Coordinates of C-alpha atoms and ligand atoms in Angstrom, one line a residue:
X1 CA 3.5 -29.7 14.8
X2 CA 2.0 -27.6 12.2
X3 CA 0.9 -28.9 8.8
X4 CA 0.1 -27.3 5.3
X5 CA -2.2 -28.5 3.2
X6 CA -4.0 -25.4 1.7
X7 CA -2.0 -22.1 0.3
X8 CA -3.4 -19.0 -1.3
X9 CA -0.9 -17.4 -3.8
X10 CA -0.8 -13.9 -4.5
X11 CA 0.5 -12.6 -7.7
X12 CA 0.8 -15.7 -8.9
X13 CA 0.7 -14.6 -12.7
X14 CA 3.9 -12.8 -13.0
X15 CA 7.3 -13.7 -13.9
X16 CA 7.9 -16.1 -11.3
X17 CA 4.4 -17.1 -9.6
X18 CA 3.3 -19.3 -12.1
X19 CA 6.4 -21.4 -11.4
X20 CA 5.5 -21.2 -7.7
X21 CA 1.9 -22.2 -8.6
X22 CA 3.0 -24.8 -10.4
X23 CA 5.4 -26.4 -8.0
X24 CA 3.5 -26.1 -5.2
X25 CA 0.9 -28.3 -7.7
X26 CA 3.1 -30.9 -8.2
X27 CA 4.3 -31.1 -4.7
X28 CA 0.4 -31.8 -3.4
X29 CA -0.5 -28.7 -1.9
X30 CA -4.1 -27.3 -2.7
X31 CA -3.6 -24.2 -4.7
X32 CA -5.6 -21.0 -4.9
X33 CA -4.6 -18.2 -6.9
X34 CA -5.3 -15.0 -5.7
X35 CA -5.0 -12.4 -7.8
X36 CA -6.3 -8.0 -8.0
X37 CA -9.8 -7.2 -8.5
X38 CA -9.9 -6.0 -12.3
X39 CA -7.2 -7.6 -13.4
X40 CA -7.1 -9.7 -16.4
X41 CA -3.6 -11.8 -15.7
X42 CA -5.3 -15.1 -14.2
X43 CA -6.8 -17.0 -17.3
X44 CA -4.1 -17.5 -19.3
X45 CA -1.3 -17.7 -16.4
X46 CA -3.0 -19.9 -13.8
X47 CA -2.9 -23.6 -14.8
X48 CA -6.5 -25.5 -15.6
X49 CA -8.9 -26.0 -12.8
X50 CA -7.3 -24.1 -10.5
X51 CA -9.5 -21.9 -8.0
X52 CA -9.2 -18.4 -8.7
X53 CA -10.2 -15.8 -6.1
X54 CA -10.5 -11.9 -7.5
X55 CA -10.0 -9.6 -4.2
X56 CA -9.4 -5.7 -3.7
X57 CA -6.1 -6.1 -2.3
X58 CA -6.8 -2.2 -0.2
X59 CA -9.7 -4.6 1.8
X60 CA -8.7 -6.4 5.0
X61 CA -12.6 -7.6 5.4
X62 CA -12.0 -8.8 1.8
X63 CA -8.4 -10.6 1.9
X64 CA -9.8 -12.1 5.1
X65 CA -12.3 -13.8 3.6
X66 CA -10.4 -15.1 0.7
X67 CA -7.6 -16.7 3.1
X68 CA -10.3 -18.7 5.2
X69 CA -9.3 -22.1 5.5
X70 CA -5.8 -21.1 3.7
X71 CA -2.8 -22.8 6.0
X72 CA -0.5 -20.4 4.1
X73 CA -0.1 -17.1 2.1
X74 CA 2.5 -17.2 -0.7
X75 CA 3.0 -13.5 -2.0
X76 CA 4.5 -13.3 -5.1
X77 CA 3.6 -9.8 -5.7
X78 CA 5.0 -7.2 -8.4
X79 CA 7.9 -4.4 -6.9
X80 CA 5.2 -1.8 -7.0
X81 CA 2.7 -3.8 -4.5
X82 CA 5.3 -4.5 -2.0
X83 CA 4.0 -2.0 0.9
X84 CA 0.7 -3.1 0.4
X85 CA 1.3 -6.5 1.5
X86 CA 0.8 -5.0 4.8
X87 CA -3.5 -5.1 4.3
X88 CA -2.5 -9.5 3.4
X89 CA -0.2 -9.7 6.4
X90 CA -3.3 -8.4 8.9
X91 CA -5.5 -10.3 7.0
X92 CA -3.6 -13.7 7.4
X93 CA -3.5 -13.0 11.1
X94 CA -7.3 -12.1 11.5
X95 CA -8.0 -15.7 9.1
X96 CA -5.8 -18.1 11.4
X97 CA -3.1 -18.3 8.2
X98 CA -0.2 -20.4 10.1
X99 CA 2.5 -19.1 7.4
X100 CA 3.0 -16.1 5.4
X101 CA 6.1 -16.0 2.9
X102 CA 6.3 -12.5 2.3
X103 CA 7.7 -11.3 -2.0
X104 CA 11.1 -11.1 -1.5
X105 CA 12.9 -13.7 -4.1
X106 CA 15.9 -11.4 -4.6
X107 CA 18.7 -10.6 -2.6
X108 CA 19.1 -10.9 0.9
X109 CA 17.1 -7.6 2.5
X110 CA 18.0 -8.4 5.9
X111 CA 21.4 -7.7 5.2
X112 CA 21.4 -4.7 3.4
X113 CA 19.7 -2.2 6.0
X114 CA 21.3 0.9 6.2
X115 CA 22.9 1.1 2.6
X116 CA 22.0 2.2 -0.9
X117 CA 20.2 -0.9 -2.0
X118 CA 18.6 -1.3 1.0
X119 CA 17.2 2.4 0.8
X120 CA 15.5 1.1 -2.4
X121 CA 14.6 -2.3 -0.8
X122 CA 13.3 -0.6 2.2
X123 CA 9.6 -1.7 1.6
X124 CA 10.4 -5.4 1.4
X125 CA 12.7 -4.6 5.7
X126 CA 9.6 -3.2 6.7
X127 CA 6.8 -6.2 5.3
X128 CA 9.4 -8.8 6.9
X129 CA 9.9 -6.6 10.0
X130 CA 6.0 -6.5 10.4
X131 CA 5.6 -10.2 10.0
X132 CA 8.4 -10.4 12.7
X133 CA 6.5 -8.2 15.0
X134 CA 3.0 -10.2 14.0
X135 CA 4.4 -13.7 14.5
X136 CA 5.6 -12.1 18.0
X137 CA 2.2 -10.9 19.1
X138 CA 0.1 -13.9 17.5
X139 CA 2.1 -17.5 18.2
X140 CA 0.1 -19.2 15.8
X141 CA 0.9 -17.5 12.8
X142 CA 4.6 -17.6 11.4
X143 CA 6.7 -16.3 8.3
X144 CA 9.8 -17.6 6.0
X145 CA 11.4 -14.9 3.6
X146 CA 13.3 -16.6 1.0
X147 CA 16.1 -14.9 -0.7
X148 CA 16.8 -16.7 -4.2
X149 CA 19.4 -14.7 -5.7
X150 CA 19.9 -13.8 -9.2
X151 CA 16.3 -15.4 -11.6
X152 CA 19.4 -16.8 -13.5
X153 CA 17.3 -18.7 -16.5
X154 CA 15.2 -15.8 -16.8
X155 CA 18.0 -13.4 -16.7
X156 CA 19.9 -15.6 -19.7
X157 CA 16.7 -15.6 -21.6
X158 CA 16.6 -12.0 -21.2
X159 CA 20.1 -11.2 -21.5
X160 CA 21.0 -8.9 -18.8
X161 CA 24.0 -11.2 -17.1
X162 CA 26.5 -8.9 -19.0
X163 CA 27.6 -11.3 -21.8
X164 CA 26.3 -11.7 -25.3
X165 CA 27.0 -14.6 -27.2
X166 CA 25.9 -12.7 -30.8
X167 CA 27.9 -9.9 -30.4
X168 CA 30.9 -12.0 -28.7
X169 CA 31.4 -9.6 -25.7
X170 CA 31.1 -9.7 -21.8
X171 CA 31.1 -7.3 -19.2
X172 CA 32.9 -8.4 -16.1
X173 CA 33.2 -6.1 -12.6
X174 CA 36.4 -6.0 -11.2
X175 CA 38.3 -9.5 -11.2
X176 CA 35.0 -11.2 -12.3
X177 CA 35.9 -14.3 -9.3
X178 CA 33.6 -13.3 -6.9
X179 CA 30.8 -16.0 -6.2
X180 CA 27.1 -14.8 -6.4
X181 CA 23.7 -16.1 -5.8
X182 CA 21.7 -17.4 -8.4
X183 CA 18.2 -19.4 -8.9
X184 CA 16.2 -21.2 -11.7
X185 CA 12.7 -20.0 -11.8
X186 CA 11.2 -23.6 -11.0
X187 CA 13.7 -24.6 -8.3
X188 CA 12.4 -21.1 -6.6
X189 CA 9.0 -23.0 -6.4
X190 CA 10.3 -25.7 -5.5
X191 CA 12.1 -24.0 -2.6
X192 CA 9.1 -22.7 -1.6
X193 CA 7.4 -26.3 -1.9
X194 CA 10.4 -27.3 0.4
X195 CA 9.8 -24.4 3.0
X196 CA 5.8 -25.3 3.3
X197 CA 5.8 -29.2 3.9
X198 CA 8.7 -28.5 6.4
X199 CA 6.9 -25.7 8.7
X200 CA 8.5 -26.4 11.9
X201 CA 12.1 -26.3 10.6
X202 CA 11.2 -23.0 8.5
X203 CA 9.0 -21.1 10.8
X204 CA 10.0 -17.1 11.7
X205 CA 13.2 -17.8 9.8
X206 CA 14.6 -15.6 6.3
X207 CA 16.5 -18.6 4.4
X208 CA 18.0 -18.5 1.0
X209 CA 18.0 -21.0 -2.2
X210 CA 19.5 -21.6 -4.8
X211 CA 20.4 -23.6 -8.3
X212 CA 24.3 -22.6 -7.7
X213 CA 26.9 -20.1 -6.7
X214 CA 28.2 -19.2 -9.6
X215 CA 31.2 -16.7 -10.6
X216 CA 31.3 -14.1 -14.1
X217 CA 34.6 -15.8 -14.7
X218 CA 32.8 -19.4 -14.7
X219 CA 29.7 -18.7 -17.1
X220 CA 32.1 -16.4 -19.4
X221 CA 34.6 -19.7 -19.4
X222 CA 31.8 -21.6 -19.9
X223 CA 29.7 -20.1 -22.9
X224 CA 33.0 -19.6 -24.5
X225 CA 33.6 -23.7 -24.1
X226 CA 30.0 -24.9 -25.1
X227 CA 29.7 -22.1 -27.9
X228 CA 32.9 -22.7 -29.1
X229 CA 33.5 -18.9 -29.5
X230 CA 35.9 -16.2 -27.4
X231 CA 33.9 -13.0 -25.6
X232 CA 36.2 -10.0 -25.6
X233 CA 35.9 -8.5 -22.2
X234 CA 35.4 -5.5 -20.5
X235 CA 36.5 -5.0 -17.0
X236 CA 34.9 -2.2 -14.8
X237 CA 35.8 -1.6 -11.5
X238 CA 32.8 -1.8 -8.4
X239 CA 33.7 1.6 -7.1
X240 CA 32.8 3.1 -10.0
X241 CA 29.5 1.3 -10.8
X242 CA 28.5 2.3 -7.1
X243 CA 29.1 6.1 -7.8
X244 CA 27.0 5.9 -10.8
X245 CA 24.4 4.4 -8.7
X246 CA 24.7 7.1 -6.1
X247 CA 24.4 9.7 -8.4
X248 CA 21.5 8.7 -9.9
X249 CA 19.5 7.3 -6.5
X250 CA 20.3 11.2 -5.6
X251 CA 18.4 12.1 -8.6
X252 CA 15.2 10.0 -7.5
X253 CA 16.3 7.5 -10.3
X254 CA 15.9 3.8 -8.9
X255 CA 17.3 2.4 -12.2
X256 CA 20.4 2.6 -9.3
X257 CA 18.8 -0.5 -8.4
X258 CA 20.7 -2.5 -11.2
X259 CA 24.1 -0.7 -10.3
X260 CA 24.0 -1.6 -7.1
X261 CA 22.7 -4.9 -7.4
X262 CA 25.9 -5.4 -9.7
X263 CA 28.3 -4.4 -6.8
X264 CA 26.3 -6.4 -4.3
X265 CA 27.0 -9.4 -6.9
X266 CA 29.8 -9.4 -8.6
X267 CA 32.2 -6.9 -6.6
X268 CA 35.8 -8.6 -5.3
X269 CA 35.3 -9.1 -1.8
X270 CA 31.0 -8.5 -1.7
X271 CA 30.6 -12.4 -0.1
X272 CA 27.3 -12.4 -1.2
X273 CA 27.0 -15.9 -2.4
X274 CA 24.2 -18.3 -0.5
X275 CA 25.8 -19.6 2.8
X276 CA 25.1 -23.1 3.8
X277 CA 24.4 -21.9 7.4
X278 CA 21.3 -19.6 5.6
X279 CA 20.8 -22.1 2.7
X280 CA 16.9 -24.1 2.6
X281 CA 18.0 -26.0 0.0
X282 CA 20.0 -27.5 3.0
X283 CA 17.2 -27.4 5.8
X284 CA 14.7 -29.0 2.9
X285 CA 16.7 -31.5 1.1
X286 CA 16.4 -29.1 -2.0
X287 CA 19.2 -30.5 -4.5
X288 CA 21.7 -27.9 -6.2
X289 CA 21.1 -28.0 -10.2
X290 CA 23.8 -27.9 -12.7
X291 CA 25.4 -24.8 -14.5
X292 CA 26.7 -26.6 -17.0
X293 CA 23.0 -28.1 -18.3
X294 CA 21.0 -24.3 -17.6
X295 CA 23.6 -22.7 -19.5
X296 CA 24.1 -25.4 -22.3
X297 CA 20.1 -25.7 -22.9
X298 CA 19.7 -22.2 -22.7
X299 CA 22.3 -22.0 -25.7
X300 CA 20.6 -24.8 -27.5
X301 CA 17.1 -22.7 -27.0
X302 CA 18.4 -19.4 -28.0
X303 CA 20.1 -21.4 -31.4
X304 CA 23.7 -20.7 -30.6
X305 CA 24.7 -24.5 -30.1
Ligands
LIG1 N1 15.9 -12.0 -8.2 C1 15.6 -11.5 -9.3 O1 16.4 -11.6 -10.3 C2 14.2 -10.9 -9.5 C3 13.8 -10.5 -10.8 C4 12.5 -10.0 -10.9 C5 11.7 -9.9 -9.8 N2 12.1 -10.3 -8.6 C6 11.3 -10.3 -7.3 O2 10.4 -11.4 -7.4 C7 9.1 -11.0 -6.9 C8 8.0 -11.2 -8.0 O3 8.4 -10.5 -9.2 P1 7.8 -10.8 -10.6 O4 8.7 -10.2 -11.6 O5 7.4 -12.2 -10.7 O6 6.5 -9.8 -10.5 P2 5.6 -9.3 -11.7 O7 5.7 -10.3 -12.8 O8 6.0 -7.9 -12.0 O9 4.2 -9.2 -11.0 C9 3.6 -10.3 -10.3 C10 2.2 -10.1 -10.1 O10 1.9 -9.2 -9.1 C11 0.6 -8.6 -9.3 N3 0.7 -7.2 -9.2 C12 1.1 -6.3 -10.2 N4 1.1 -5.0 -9.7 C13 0.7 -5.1 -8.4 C14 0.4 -4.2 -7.4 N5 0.6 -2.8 -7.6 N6 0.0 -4.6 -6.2 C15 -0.2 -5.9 -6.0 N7 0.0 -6.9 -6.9 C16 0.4 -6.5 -8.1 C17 0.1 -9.1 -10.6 O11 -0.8 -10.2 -10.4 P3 -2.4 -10.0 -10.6 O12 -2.6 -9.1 -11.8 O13 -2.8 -11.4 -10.8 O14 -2.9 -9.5 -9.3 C18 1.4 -9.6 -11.3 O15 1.2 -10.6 -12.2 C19 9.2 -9.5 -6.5 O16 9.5 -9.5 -5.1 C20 10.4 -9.0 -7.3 O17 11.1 -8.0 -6.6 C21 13.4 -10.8 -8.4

């Protein structure tokens, strides 16, 4: 029976790490927070007291050192350090790291092979295929890929989930009933809490999380109902979302990446909504949370209530 204790955390200062710090905090686990050589993101993202490491990430000799005595390596890591994972991977094997939960906390990427989004996810296959192949070769040492979904506070905050409450209008793609996957920045860390001080049940598996499935229709009907306003709504159809994204991925343009994420979400029929056969919040005891109270306190925060 394997047991965490200790867990390094890569990129821990971004959008979502410090929520993964933080929960894995709270949760008991001894944090260290590893983050590049040069850079200037740790003080003011990494909570008091917390050990900081500063390591050139291109340096397998180096990341080695850092993740001695580390049960697991969380990365967290930014889109553009994705393939480099590759030099933390071999150096959590050559440390004796048990775990390594590779930066995926997005959509599924073990379903998507062979299609558009998966072209432009094809970094993030190849790190979880590599940790396959490494867990293979090296029993001791294990992975857990977590998809999360949609970052569904930070996306309200930032308001890309089509609607807008100021300007009274939504976007919805094709019949706006189609379930998707969405996640709360801290229930992601606490997901990943969940998956640590459960190793066995977790170990060489890719799982998902998530606050709720949630449908457009829903959080439209429901901003409307706590906001006591109407959105006007536009309907545009998947198909043609999915040709915009083509032509511009055939440009080099990875802005396609939102087009097709929108079709991988929201399109009639796209059953891309967290499964309770793939779900950790079921394997960890992980609780749903409550639409109605994100979305309602969001509101109040953004002064529309
Ligand atoms: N599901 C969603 O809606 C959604 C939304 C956004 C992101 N994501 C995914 O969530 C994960 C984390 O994203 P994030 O937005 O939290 O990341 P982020 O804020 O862009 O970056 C996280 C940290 O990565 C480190 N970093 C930056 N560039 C790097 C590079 N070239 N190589 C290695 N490390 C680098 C930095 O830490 P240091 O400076 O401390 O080294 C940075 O603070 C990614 O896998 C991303 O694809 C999902």
């Amino acid at each position: 029976m394997v047991s965490i204790k200790t867990v390094a955390v890569l990129g821990g200062t971004g959008n979502l790490g410090p929520f993964i710090v933080q929960e894995l905090v709270a949760a008991g686990f001894t944090v260290t927070g590893v983050t590049r050589a040069g850079s200037t993101n740790s003080t003011p993202k990494f909570p008091d007291g917390l050990a900081i490491k500063s390591v050139d990430y291109e340096s397998v000799a180096d990341l080695t050192a850092a993740f001695a005595g580390q049960d697991a390596v969380v990365s967290v890591v930014a889109t553009a350090g994705i393939a480099a994972q590759k030099v933390a991977v071999d150096a959590a094997v050559a440390a004796g790291v048990r775990r390594f939960v590779p930066s995926e906390f997005g959509i599924n990427t073990r379903r998507v092979g062979g299609t558009p989004i998966g072209a432009i996810l094809a970094g993030k296959i190849a790190i979880v295929d590599y940790l396959k192949e490494q867990a293979a070769a090296h029993p001791a040492f294990s992975w857990t890929g977590l998809s999360t979904g949609l970052f569904f506070d930070w996306a309200l905050e930032r308001g890309t989930l089509g609607f807008s409450v100021k300007d009274k209008t939504a976007i919805v793609v094709d019949s706006g009933n189609e379930k998707w996957q969405a996640s709360n920045l801290p229930q992601i860390g606490q997901a990943v809490a969940g998956i640590l001080s459960h190793p066995d049940a977790t170990a060489n598996q890719y799982l998902g999380s998530a606050s709720f499935n949630l449908s457009q229709n829903e959080l439209i009907a429901l901003v409307e109902e706590l906001a006591g306003t109407k959105l006007a709504v536009t309907r545009v159809a998947s198909a043609d979302i999915q040709k915009k994204g083509e032509e511009k991925l055939a440009q080099g343009d990875f802005r396609a990446f939102i087009d097709f994420l929108h079709v991988h979400n929201f399109a009639d029929g796209a059953g891309n909504a967290l499964a309770p056969a793939d779900s950790a919040n079921e394997l960890v005891g992980l609780p749903y949370e409550d639409l109605r109270a994100t979305v309602e306190s969001w509101l109040k925060k953004a002064g529309a209530l």
